[in-house]
Amino acid sequence: MVKGHDGPVWQVAWAHPMCGNLLASCSYDRKVLIWKESGGQWNKLYEYANHDSSVNSISWAPHDYGLMLACGSSDGAVSIISSSGDGNWESKKITNAHTIGCNSVSWASAVLSNSMPDQSGTGKAVKRFVTGGCDSLVKIWREDDGQFVEEQKLEGHSDWVRDVAWAPSIGLPHQIIASCSQDRRVIIWRNDGTAGATWTSTVLHTFDDVVWHVSWSVTGNILAVSGGDNKVSLWKETLEGQWVCISDVKKGKSAVLSS
Amino acid sequence: MEILWSPNHEDKFLTFSSELSLYKVEPWKEDTQQTQRLSPNTAATLLAVNSDQQYLKCVAWYPQSEPDHLIAVGQANGRVVLTSLCQGSKDPRELTGKEFIPRHARQCNMLAWDPCHTNLLAAGMEKYRADHCILVWDVLATPFVDLMATPERRGHILGNSADTSSGMVSKPMHELGLSETVLSLSWFKHDPKTLLAGMNNKHIRIFDLRDTGRAHMNTTLTKAVYGVAVDPYNCFRIASYVDTQVAIWDTRNFDKPVLSLTENRSITRMSWSPTRMGLLATISKDSSVVKLYDIQHVTIGDEVEPAIVERLVQPYGQHAVASFAWHPTHENRLLSATPSGTIKDTVVFERITLNWSPYSNIVWACGRKLLQYDEESEEHVRDDISTKMKQRALSGYGLKVEQVWENGLLCGDDAGLKNVWSWLDLAKSLKEEGKQRINSRFANYKLQGVLAILKGELMPSGFSTKSDVHIVPWVGMERQQSIQQQVYRNECREMALMLCGWGFEKDNSTFNDFLDRLQSDGFYERAAAIALFNLKIRKAIEILHKGSTPKDGKAGETASNLLGGDINLNVVAMALSGFTEEKKTLWREMCSELRTQLSSSYLRAMFAFLTCDDAYEEVLSETGIAIQDRVAIAAMYLSDAKMMDYVEKLTVQMADDGNLDGILLTGLTREGLELLQRYVDLTSDVQSTCFIMAHATPDVMKDVSVKQWAESYRDLLDVWRLWHQRALFDVHWFQGDAGSRPPQQVTVCCNFCSKSISTTGQGRGPRRPYLHYTARTPATKSKVTCCPGCRKPLPRCALCLMNMGTASGMGPTKTEKIRLQVMPSGKDGKPIAISSWFTWCQTCRHGGHANHITEWFREHADCPVTGCNCRCMTLDTVSKASTGSSSTSQHRTAGHSDDVASRGAAPAP
């Protein structure tokens, strides 16, 4: 057990194992902490305290970019913290990314970025991530000349966007993002990966209650959705492009472990 | 109406207004006569009603289980009565029926049992000039003693009550707050005999009954004196309210509230959640919402800031909530009631966070529980491609290089994949035959598909793809020798037939072998159809007949089984034998009519072939026929234009569908890539496409999408920690694409001159990077025991003390010898014995011959070098994982050392 935050911890995230045993945590206390394990001990490696409000979500970038962490905060800003490798950390901040606040961040996988239209023309992987916020928007950010710029603004939700998840790509040129919101809907955003392609949206389902979280399976074929109705359901796209619920995870069938 | 959960029974609750009603919560059943439905799953049954109590003002449930359902009732005249809602329950201390009577009659506002000393009951009263407003009664006190002790009250009691039963107590144990009013009361849970009271519309006071010398222990001035409540998780934190204000106090700093919350309407009830820290629930007048405040405290810099997350629960839609009660033990369970008496049982759900593991398990947190869902037991995830890929990877799928078709055996019942692998097997053997000049037509074959071959792409330039028309007689027709069939032939078509597995034109024995194989696999219809399409009608009839007769092995099976399945074939055989070429015969007419009723597409195709005018179109539109058969038929019987048209259309369709069967047409070429990409789009099966493409030519393998599949597949294997499978895949992959092999990443270099000790590397430079830091093989026996650069000796093996570079001395065993033959060979073509390879501990740098070291660490955990305390084995994360040792892991870094120096970095990310 490690102690470092002075408020509720909203999210923790493991870094790629290639970087050692690293864990990042973000909290209501406006801080982002990065922890490192060595010799069975967890120690604070870095503390980032440059947000003015609760930090709601963190996400490690694909390891191909090195140690890089995106953080979304209630102050509306998104920070990208990266390690320069010599123990120093540098940060970039996108102010006013979402008015009222940013609730969730998720990186696109690096392989996928290869097939994305590459405006810079260098052939290098373009770093992209997606954010969801209290302004009911989903935004896609792209690194351009060292700075992250807003690439797309996806409008579709009518209330706070609670979670976003960029699907892992496996050999697919197109890419998929799932977002969920207090408007009780989950929206699937799709881009076919060709230059200048737009994102099309499909409403996966309108649930009975707030949808809190969405998560993709390892190959990005199954989406798990959790909602305020205390249910977790699994969704899969048919070959015809229809999203169907393949299972309501039933409590009775699951193993319950007390933590 | 107020509502209260039982402190002793988790399924009982109480409602009271003018009377008390006890309910039991049960699972909802459709048919039973239950009083009230509480939730989709629960319903309440009324157990008891107590309407004896007049002037009922407040109640408190006795926290002990004996006697059952004992309730203290506070009345408007200030009397407190203990009453039981359960007749005949054990009552050894005779509590039921006891009454506690104040000196002066006035309303009782609040009752509370001390949770520590459960015999103490505090009653909070209205003001009376010369009397106390908090009376703490000892419910175990004997009435007689009290009566005797205070004789002056006797008259009062007797005068007020006609019933002179012995159950009356009139001497309180403690009396507090002279001439004051109590509006709310609460005991501290962890400080015994400590009482919190909201008084006189201006004070909250804390009383300690153990210290009777002081009037009160602590006090604060506030108007928020209603609903005082001690946080069950923090004995310093209390909450109270007045009107629209909620005040949260810290008793250590009691002067002003730490936190004030404002509601829109005046608050009617407030309560801390007994199961979750810092969760406060309130309801307001005429409001439909139960408002939850999740109160946490945050230190930012030096100042403490409260962090509050609000949540609204609306149990009845727009209807007002009159009262609610937290379940004492069930997490976040809330019972609420409307003014009209409708009761609802709700659970306030926590936000569920969830996540997938790479092994297709879902884990999520809900409240205090961590739930893990074992996906692999579930049908739908077992069918998911990620699970399939993992299983196939573990089974060695794709790595069968010698017998390529065997890969098809490892992909379950996926017919498409099976077909591709068997076609690839065939194509590779043709390629091999071409290479070895057995089949000169395939000399330059690079696994193209039928389409390319039919276009003549394999032929020397200027080759005409025009075909000749041959008239071929039917074989095995006795009566009508004259029946003939028009067949198109040329080089390309013959090669295409070979690729379709129909390369038996002139060779009767291969033809028969092929048919026999099909028959032994039980594909009688297909075998018969192929015989017929090759104009061997007698053979076809024979096959059908064979298929209809039961085999010896199947003798045990039921007759109906045989009748149902196989006798049909006999009937078809009979029909076939009547084949006549004449157009206007009854046979033709009947056959074409009944054809459509046959269930097997092969059988339908056979009759279509024999009877129809546009026979081939009918046959070729039968999608139930294997693609190689359809293409072969097209290559035999369609004219040049028609054939190309058909094959091209089929190719496009297959590519659009991502149908792996189309690989026959496209081959492992760029066209094939498109098809495979579509297949990946549809299935995500990068594994199969990677392994299929690993057989392609390097220039196709260099395609971006192929590289991406390979990267994706590697990532997947990494995520699953299938390191061996990943290594095998990489080896397999770069055998096909030797040009892009990763460069050598590790060299062994001399401790003295820092040059690489690899002998082969010296003269040749880095051209041949693989495996050149070889120890000498036992076979050569040449002892290079010194650095080729500076001639200084190489370090010695810590175990046999021989210089490195010598054979390990044990010599390869027989099995090793066999293994050596399949191992990659060094530059001289001789295999490298891994047993005499260098190996060393990354921490202490001691090492030796690989097989010696392996032997040593089989029994030891310590370094073999005397005096070295390094516990090499326990540092190894792999061995750690397998032995479950808990010793700390350490970073393995390469650098210089006394024994063997290693240079070079770990594999670049």
Coordinates of C-alpha atoms in Angstrom, one line a residue, chain B residues 549-733:
Chain B
T549 CA -23.0 -49.8 -49.0
P550 CA -22.3 -49.9 -45.3
K551 CA -18.7 -50.4 -44.3
D552 CA -17.6 -53.2 -42.0
G553 CA -16.7 -50.8 -39.4
K554 CA -20.1 -49.3 -39.4
A555 CA -21.9 -52.5 -39.0
G556 CA -23.0 -51.6 -35.5
E557 CA -24.8 -48.6 -36.6
T558 CA -28.5 -48.5 -36.8
A559 CA -30.1 -49.4 -40.1
S560 CA -32.1 -46.2 -40.3
N561 CA -28.9 -44.3 -40.2
L562 CA -27.6 -46.1 -43.3
L563 CA -30.9 -45.8 -45.0
G564 CA -31.2 -42.2 -44.3
G565 CA -27.8 -41.2 -45.5
D566 CA -26.4 -43.6 -47.9
I567 CA -29.1 -45.4 -49.8
N568 CA -29.8 -42.1 -51.5
L569 CA -26.5 -42.4 -53.2
N570 CA -27.6 -45.7 -54.7
V571 CA -30.7 -44.1 -56.1
V572 CA -28.6 -41.3 -57.6
A573 CA -26.2 -43.9 -59.0
M574 CA -29.2 -45.6 -60.6
A575 CA -30.4 -42.4 -62.1
L576 CA -26.9 -41.6 -63.4
S577 CA -26.6 -44.9 -65.1
G578 CA -29.6 -44.0 -67.3
F579 CA -27.7 -41.0 -68.7
T580 CA -28.6 -40.3 -72.3
E581 CA -27.6 -37.5 -74.5
E582 CA -30.8 -37.3 -76.4
K583 CA -32.5 -34.1 -75.6
K584 CA -36.1 -35.1 -75.6
T585 CA -36.1 -38.1 -73.4
L586 CA -38.1 -38.7 -70.3
W587 CA -34.9 -39.3 -68.3
R588 CA -33.7 -35.8 -69.0
E589 CA -37.0 -34.2 -68.3
M590 CA -37.3 -36.0 -64.9
C591 CA -33.7 -35.4 -63.9
S592 CA -33.9 -31.7 -64.5
E593 CA -37.1 -31.5 -62.6
L594 CA -36.0 -33.6 -59.6
R595 CA -32.5 -32.2 -59.5
T596 CA -33.5 -29.2 -57.5
Q597 CA -34.8 -31.4 -54.7
L598 CA -31.4 -33.0 -54.0
S599 CA -29.7 -31.6 -50.9
S600 CA -26.1 -32.1 -51.9
S601 CA -24.7 -29.4 -54.2
Y602 CA -22.3 -32.0 -55.7
L603 CA -25.2 -34.2 -56.7
R604 CA -27.2 -31.3 -58.1
A605 CA -24.1 -30.2 -60.0
M606 CA -23.8 -33.7 -61.5
F607 CA -27.3 -33.7 -62.9
A608 CA -27.0 -30.2 -64.0
F609 CA -23.8 -31.1 -65.9
L610 CA -25.6 -34.0 -67.6
T611 CA -29.0 -32.5 -68.3
C612 CA -28.8 -28.7 -68.7
D613 CA -28.3 -26.8 -71.8
D614 CA -26.4 -24.1 -70.0
A615 CA -24.8 -26.7 -67.9
Y616 CA -21.7 -25.0 -66.7
E617 CA -23.4 -21.9 -65.5
E618 CA -25.6 -24.1 -63.3
V619 CA -22.7 -26.0 -62.0
L620 CA -20.5 -23.0 -61.4
S621 CA -23.2 -21.2 -59.5
E622 CA -23.3 -24.0 -56.9
T623 CA -21.5 -22.3 -54.0
G624 CA -21.6 -25.5 -52.1
I625 CA -18.9 -26.9 -54.4
A626 CA -15.3 -26.3 -53.2
I627 CA -13.8 -23.5 -55.0
Q628 CA -10.9 -25.5 -56.5
D629 CA -13.5 -27.8 -58.1
R630 CA -15.4 -24.9 -59.6
V631 CA -12.3 -23.3 -60.9
A632 CA -11.1 -26.6 -62.3
I633 CA -14.4 -27.1 -64.1
A634 CA -14.2 -23.6 -65.5
A635 CA -10.7 -24.3 -66.6
M636 CA -11.8 -27.4 -68.4
Y637 CA -15.0 -26.6 -70.0
L638 CA -15.4 -22.8 -70.4
S639 CA -14.2 -21.0 -73.5
D640 CA -11.3 -18.6 -73.1
A641 CA -13.5 -15.5 -72.7
K642 CA -16.1 -17.1 -70.5
M643 CA -13.5 -18.7 -68.3
M644 CA -11.6 -15.4 -67.7
D645 CA -14.8 -13.6 -67.1
Y646 CA -15.8 -16.2 -64.6
V647 CA -12.5 -16.4 -62.8
E648 CA -12.1 -12.7 -62.6
K649 CA -15.6 -12.2 -61.3
L650 CA -15.0 -14.9 -58.7
T651 CA -11.7 -13.3 -57.7
V652 CA -13.4 -9.9 -57.1
Q653 CA -16.2 -11.4 -55.2
M654 CA -13.9 -13.5 -53.0
A655 CA -11.7 -10.4 -52.3
D656 CA -14.8 -8.4 -51.4
D657 CA -16.0 -11.1 -49.1
G658 CA -12.6 -11.5 -47.5
N659 CA -13.1 -15.2 -48.3
L660 CA -9.9 -17.1 -47.8
D661 CA -10.9 -19.6 -50.5
G662 CA -10.0 -16.8 -52.9
I663 CA -6.4 -17.3 -52.1
L664 CA -6.5 -20.0 -54.7
L665 CA -7.2 -17.4 -57.3
T666 CA -5.0 -14.6 -56.1
G667 CA -2.1 -16.6 -54.6
L668 CA 0.3 -14.9 -52.2
T669 CA 0.6 -11.8 -54.3
R670 CA -0.5 -8.2 -53.9
E671 CA -4.0 -9.2 -55.0
G672 CA -3.9 -11.8 -52.3
L673 CA -2.9 -9.1 -49.8
E674 CA -6.1 -7.2 -50.5
L675 CA -8.1 -10.2 -49.9
L676 CA -6.3 -11.0 -46.7
Q677 CA -6.7 -7.4 -45.5
R678 CA -10.4 -7.7 -46.0
Y679 CA -10.3 -11.0 -44.1
V680 CA -8.5 -9.3 -41.3
D681 CA -11.0 -6.4 -41.4
L682 CA -13.7 -9.0 -40.9
T683 CA -12.1 -11.3 -38.4
S684 CA -9.1 -9.6 -36.9
D685 CA -7.2 -12.8 -37.4
V686 CA -3.8 -11.4 -38.0
Q687 CA -2.2 -14.6 -36.9
S688 CA -3.3 -16.6 -39.9
T689 CA -2.5 -13.9 -42.4
C690 CA 0.9 -13.5 -40.9
F691 CA 1.7 -17.2 -41.1
I692 CA 0.2 -17.4 -44.6
M693 CA 2.2 -14.4 -45.7
A694 CA 5.4 -15.8 -44.2
H695 CA 5.4 -18.1 -47.2
A696 CA 5.2 -15.3 -49.7
T697 CA 8.1 -13.7 -51.6
P698 CA 10.1 -11.1 -49.7
D699 CA 8.8 -8.2 -51.8
V700 CA 5.2 -9.1 -50.9
M701 CA 6.2 -9.5 -47.3
K702 CA 7.6 -6.0 -47.3
D703 CA 4.2 -4.5 -47.9
V704 CA 3.1 -2.1 -45.2
S705 CA 0.0 -4.0 -44.2
V706 CA 1.9 -7.3 -43.9
K707 CA 4.4 -5.6 -41.6
Q708 CA 1.6 -4.2 -39.6
W709 CA 0.0 -7.6 -39.2
A710 CA 3.3 -9.0 -38.0
E711 CA 3.7 -6.1 -35.6
S712 CA 0.2 -6.6 -34.3
Y713 CA 0.7 -10.3 -33.9
R714 CA 4.0 -9.7 -32.1
D715 CA 2.4 -7.2 -29.8
L716 CA -0.3 -9.7 -29.0
L717 CA 2.2 -12.5 -28.3
D718 CA 4.0 -10.0 -26.0
V719 CA 0.9 -9.1 -24.2
W720 CA 0.1 -12.8 -23.6
R721 CA 3.7 -13.3 -22.5
L722 CA 4.1 -16.1 -25.0
W723 CA 7.8 -15.3 -25.4
H724 CA 8.7 -18.7 -26.9
Q725 CA 5.9 -18.4 -29.5
R726 CA 7.1 -14.9 -30.2
A727 CA 10.7 -16.1 -30.8
L728 CA 9.5 -19.0 -32.9
F729 CA 7.4 -16.7 -35.0
D730 CA 10.2 -14.2 -35.5
V731 CA 12.6 -17.0 -36.6
H732 CA 9.9 -18.3 -39.0
W733 CA 9.1 -14.9 -40.2

